[in-house]
Structure formats: structure tokens, C-alpha cells
Short mmCIF file of C-alpha atoms in Angstrom, two decimals:
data_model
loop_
_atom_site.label_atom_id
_atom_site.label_comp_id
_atom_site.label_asym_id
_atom_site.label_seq_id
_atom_site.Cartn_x
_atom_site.Cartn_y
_atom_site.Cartn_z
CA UNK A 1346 21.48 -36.43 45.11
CA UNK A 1347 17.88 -36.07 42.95
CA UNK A 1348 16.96 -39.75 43.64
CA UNK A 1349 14.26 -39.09 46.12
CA UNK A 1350 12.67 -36.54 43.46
CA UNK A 1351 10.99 -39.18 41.60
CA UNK A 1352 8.30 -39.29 44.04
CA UNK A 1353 7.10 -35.91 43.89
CA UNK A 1354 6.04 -36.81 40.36
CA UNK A 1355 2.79 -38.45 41.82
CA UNK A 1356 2.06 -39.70 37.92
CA UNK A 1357 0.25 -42.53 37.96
CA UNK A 1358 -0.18 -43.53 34.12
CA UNK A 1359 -2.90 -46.47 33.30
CA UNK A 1360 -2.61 -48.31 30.25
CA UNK A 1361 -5.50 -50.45 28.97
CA UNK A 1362 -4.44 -53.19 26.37
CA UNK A 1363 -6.97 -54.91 24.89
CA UNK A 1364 -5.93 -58.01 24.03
CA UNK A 1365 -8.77 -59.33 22.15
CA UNK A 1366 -8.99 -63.04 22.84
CA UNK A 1367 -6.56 -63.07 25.49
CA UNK A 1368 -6.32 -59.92 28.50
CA UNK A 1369 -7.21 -56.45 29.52
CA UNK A 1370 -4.17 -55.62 31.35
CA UNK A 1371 -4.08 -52.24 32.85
CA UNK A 1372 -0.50 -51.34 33.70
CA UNK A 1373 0.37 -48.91 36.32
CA UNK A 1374 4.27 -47.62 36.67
CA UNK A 1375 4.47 -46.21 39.79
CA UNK A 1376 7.42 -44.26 39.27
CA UNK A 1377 6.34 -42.32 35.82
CA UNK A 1378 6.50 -43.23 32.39
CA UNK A 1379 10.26 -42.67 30.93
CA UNK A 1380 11.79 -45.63 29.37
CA UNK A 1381 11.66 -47.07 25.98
CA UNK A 1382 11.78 -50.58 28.08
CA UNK A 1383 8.34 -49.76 29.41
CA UNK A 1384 7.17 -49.24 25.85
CA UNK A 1385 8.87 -52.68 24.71
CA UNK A 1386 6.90 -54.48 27.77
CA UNK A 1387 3.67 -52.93 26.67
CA UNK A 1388 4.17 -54.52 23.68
CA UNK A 1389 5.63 -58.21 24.77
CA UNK A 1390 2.67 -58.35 26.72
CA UNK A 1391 0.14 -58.13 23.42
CA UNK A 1392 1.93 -61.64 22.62
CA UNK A 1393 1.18 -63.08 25.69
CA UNK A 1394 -1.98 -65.48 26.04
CA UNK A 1395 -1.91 -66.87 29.48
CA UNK A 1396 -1.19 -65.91 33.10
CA UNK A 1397 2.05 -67.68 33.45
CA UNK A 1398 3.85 -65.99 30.45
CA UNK A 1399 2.72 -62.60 31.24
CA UNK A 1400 4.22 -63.54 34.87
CA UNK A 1401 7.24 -64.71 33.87
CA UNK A 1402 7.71 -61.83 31.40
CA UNK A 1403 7.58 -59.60 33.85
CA UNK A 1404 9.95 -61.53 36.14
CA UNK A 1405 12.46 -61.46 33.69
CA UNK A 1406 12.48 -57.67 33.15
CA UNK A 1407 15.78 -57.01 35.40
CA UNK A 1408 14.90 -52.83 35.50
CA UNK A 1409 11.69 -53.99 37.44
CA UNK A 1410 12.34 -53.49 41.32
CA UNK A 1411 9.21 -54.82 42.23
CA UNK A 1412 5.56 -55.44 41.16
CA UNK A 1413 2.28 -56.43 42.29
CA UNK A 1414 0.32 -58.50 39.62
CA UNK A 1415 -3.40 -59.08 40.28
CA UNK A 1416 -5.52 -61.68 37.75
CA UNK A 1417 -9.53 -60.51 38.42
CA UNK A 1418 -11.15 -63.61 39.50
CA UNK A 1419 -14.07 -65.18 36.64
CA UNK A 1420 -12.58 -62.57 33.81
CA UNK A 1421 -9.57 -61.48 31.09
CA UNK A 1422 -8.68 -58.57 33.10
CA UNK A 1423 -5.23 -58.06 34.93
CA UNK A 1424 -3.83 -55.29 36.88
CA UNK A 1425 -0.14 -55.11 37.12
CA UNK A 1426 1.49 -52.34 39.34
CA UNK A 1427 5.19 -51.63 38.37
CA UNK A 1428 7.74 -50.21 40.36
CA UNK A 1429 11.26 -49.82 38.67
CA UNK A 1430 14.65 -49.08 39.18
CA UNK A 1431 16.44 -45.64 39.48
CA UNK A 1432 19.19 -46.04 37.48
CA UNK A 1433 22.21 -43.59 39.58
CA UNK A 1434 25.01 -44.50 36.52
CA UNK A 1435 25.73 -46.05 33.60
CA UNK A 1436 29.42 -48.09 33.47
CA UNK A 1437 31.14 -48.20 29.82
CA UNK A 1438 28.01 -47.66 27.88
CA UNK A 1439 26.62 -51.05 28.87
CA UNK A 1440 25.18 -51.33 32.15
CA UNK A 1441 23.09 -49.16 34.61
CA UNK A 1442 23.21 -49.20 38.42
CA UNK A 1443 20.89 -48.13 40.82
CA UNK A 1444 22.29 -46.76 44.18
CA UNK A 1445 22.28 -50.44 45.71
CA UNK A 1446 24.82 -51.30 42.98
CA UNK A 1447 22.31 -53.69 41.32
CA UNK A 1448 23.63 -53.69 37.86
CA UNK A 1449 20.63 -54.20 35.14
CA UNK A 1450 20.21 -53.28 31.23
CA UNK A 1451 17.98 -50.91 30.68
CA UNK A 1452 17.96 -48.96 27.12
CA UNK A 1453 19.11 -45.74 25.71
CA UNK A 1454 16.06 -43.53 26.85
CA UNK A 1455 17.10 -39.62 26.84
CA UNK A 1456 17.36 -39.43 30.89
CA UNK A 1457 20.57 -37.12 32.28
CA UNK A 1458 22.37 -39.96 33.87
CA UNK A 1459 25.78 -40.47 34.87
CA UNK A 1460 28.78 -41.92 32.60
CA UNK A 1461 31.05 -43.92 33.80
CA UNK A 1462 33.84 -45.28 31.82
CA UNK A 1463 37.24 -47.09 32.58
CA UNK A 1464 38.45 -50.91 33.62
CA UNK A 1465 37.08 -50.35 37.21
CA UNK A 1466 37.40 -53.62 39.46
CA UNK A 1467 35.31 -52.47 42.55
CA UNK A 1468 31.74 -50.84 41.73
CA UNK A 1469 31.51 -49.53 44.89
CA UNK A 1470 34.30 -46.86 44.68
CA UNK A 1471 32.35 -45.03 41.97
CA UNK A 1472 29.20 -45.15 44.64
CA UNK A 1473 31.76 -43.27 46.76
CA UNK A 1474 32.94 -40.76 44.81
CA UNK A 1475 29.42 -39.62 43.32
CA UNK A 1476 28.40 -39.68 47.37
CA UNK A 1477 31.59 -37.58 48.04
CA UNK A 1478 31.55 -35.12 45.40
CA UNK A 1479 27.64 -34.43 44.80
CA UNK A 1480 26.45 -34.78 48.80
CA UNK A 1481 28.60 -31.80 49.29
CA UNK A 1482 26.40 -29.13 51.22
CA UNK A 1483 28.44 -26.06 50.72
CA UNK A 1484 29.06 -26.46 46.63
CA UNK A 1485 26.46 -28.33 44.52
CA UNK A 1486 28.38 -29.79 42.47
CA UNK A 1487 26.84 -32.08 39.74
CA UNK A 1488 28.35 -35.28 38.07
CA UNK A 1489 28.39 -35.45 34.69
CA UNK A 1490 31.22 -38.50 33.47
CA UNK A 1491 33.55 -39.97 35.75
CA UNK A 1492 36.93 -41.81 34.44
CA UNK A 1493 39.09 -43.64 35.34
CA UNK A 1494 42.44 -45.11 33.91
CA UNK A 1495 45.88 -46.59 35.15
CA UNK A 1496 47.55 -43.20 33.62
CA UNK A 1497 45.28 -40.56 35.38
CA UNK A 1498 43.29 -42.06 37.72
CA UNK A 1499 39.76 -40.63 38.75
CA UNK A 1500 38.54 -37.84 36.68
CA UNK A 1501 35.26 -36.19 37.68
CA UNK A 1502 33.78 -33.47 35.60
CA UNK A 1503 30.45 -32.00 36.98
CA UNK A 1504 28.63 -29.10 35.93
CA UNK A 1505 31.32 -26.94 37.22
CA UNK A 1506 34.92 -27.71 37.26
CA UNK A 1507 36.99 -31.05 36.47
CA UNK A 1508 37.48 -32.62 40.06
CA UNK A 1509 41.26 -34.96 39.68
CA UNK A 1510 41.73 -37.79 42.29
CA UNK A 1511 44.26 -39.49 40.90
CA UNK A 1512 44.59 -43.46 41.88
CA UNK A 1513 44.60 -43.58 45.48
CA UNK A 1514 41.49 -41.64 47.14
CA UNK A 1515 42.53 -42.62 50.68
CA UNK A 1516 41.19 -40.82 53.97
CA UNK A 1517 43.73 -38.39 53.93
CA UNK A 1518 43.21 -36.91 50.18
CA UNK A 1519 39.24 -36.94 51.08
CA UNK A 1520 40.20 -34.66 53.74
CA UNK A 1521 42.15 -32.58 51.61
CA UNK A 1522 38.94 -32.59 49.14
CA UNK A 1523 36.44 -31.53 51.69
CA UNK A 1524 38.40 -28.59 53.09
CA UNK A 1525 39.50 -27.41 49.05
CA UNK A 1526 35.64 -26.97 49.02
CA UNK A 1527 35.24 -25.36 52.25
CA UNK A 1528 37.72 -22.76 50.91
CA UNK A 1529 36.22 -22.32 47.68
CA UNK A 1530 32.96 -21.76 49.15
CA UNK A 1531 34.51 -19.28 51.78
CA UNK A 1532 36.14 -17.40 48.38
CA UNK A 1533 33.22 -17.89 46.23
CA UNK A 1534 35.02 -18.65 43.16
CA UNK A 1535 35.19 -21.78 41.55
CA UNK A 1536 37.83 -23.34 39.75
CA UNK A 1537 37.46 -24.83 36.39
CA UNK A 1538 39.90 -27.41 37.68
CA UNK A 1539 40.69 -29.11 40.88
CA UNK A 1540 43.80 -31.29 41.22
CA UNK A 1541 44.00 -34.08 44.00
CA UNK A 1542 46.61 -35.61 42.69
CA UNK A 1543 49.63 -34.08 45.35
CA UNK A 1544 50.62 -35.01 48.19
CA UNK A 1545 51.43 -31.56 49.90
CA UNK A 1546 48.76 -29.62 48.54
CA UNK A 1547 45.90 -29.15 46.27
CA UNK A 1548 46.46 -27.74 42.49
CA UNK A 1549 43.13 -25.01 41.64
CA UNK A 1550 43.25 -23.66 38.11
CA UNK A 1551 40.58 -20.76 37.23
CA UNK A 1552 40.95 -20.18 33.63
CA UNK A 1553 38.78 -21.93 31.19
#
């Protein structure tokens, strides 16, 4: 996974708004400046003219993971400290989650992220599957889309080959999946396909 990456960015970006009649607020996002929703908050906070709204704005930004807000004593000036969420996927063009499965809107910023698309009832599986395809020590692979329907199942397609579950990933076909890339790391060749989906065996396709 490339989560823990972000903090090797060590940007620290400071924004000074002046506000004429109402605040200096000096913004800094602790984990970089990417997201067209930190450009929409600079600007929602222009309209604000008292320490409550500005507050509550920020409260009600649901990509925020935390902040610390500080309102100078005897003056206009505010420092705000932003932390905000990693967003891991994105479900059906909709949503993002972060790795805790905290679902949150965030906006259409050009960031390589995960789709996800299909009628999937429990979240967590697709934590699963990115953890068991992509934490992978001998092959690297990297997710690009994962989906899923009631005809095919699981579909992953990383960077690499097209990775096919089927419905059911139970204990047994994990198995099967982590000893497929045992043996394709012991033949270094990879397949442009990898089929799951049967019960004695594993399908490998090489052709493009």
C-alpha cells in the first residue's frame, strides 16, 4: 500500500486570507495541497464573518480527519491546522473511503485512486481484497478498478494482469491465490489473466 507515503511529503503550505473587515486566517494542510475541496474551503471561508461559522464550516467538511483551530486572543487573526482524509477508493463514482471505511464526498481532483463499481452490500470485502491482492510481497501488484456483479463476481485489474475471484472468496480460494503468486514469482512470468473462479485449480492465460 502507498498510504503511509503522504508523510514523506513534509509540505507544509500557509495560506494568508485577508479578509478585510472580518479575519486573517492562515490555513495549514498538513497532508499537502491536492484537492479542489481545499480550494472550495479557501473560498467559503472569505464569506465567513465570525468565529462560530468559520467553526462550523469546517466541522461540516466530512474529508477533514481532524483540525486544530486557534482564534489569536485581542485580534482578526486565526490559524487553522488541517489534517484530511486519505481517500484508499472510490465506490460507483460517488463516494470515497479511507482505509477505516469512513465513507465521505470529496471531489473529482486528478489523484490515481481506486474504482470500485458494482451493487456491493459489505464495504469491508473490497478492504480485503485491495489488502490481499496489493500487500502481496513477492508480486507488486497494483489496483486499478475492482468489479463486481452477480454474473462474474470479483474482477480485479491492476497494473499487470486481470485477477478473477468469482463470488465466493472463501479461505480456501485465498489459499489457492497466494500460492498462484508464489508460482508466478518462482517462474517469473506473469499472466495477463488469472482465473479463481475453479474449484480444482487455477486458470493462467499469458497472451494479451
Amino acid at each position: 500500500m502507498h498510504l503511509c507515503n503522504k508523510t514523506f511529503y513534509s509540505i507544509f503550505i500557509l495560506f494568508c486570507l485577508n479578509l478585510s473587515a472580518y479575519y486573517e486566517i492562515n490555513i495549514n494542510y498538513e497532508s499537502g495541497f491536492e484537492y479542489e475541496s481545499q480550494k472550495k474551503l479557501l473560498i467559503d471561508l472569505q464569506k465567513e464573518s465570525s468565529k462560530r461559522s468559520i467553526e462550523n464550516l469546517i466541522k461540516n467538511q466530512d474529508w477533514i480527519k481532524e483540525y486544530f483551530l486557534v482564534f489569536k486572543p485581542f485580534s482578526k487573526e486565526i490559524f487553522i491546522s488541517i489534517k484530511n482524509r486519505e481517500p484508499l477508493f472510490i465506490l460507483n463514482k460517488e463516494h470515497f473511503y479511507d482505509r477505516n471505511l469512513k465513507k465521505f464526498t470529496f471531489d473529482k481532483s486528478r489523484k490515481k485512486i481506486i474504482l470500485v463499481k458494482g451493487d456491493i452490500e459489505n464495504i469491508e470485502d473490497i478492504l480485503n481484497i485491495i489488502d490481499l491482492v496489493q500487500s502481496n510481497n513477492s508480486i507488486k501488484f497494483k489496483i486499478d478498478r475492482i468489479d463486481y456483479s452477480f454474473v462474474n463476481g470479483w474482477d480485479v485489474k491492476t497494473d499487470t494482469a486481470l485477477i478473477r475471484f468469482g463470488k465466493n472468496i472463501s479461505d480456501q480460494r485465498i489459499k489457492n491465490f497466494l500460492d498462484t503468486v508464489n508460482y508466478i514469482y518462482e517462474n517469473r512470468k506473469i499472466p495477463s489473466i488469472i482465473d479463481m473462479r475453479y474449484k480444482d485449480g487455477v486458470a493462467l492465460s499469458y497472451g494479451k
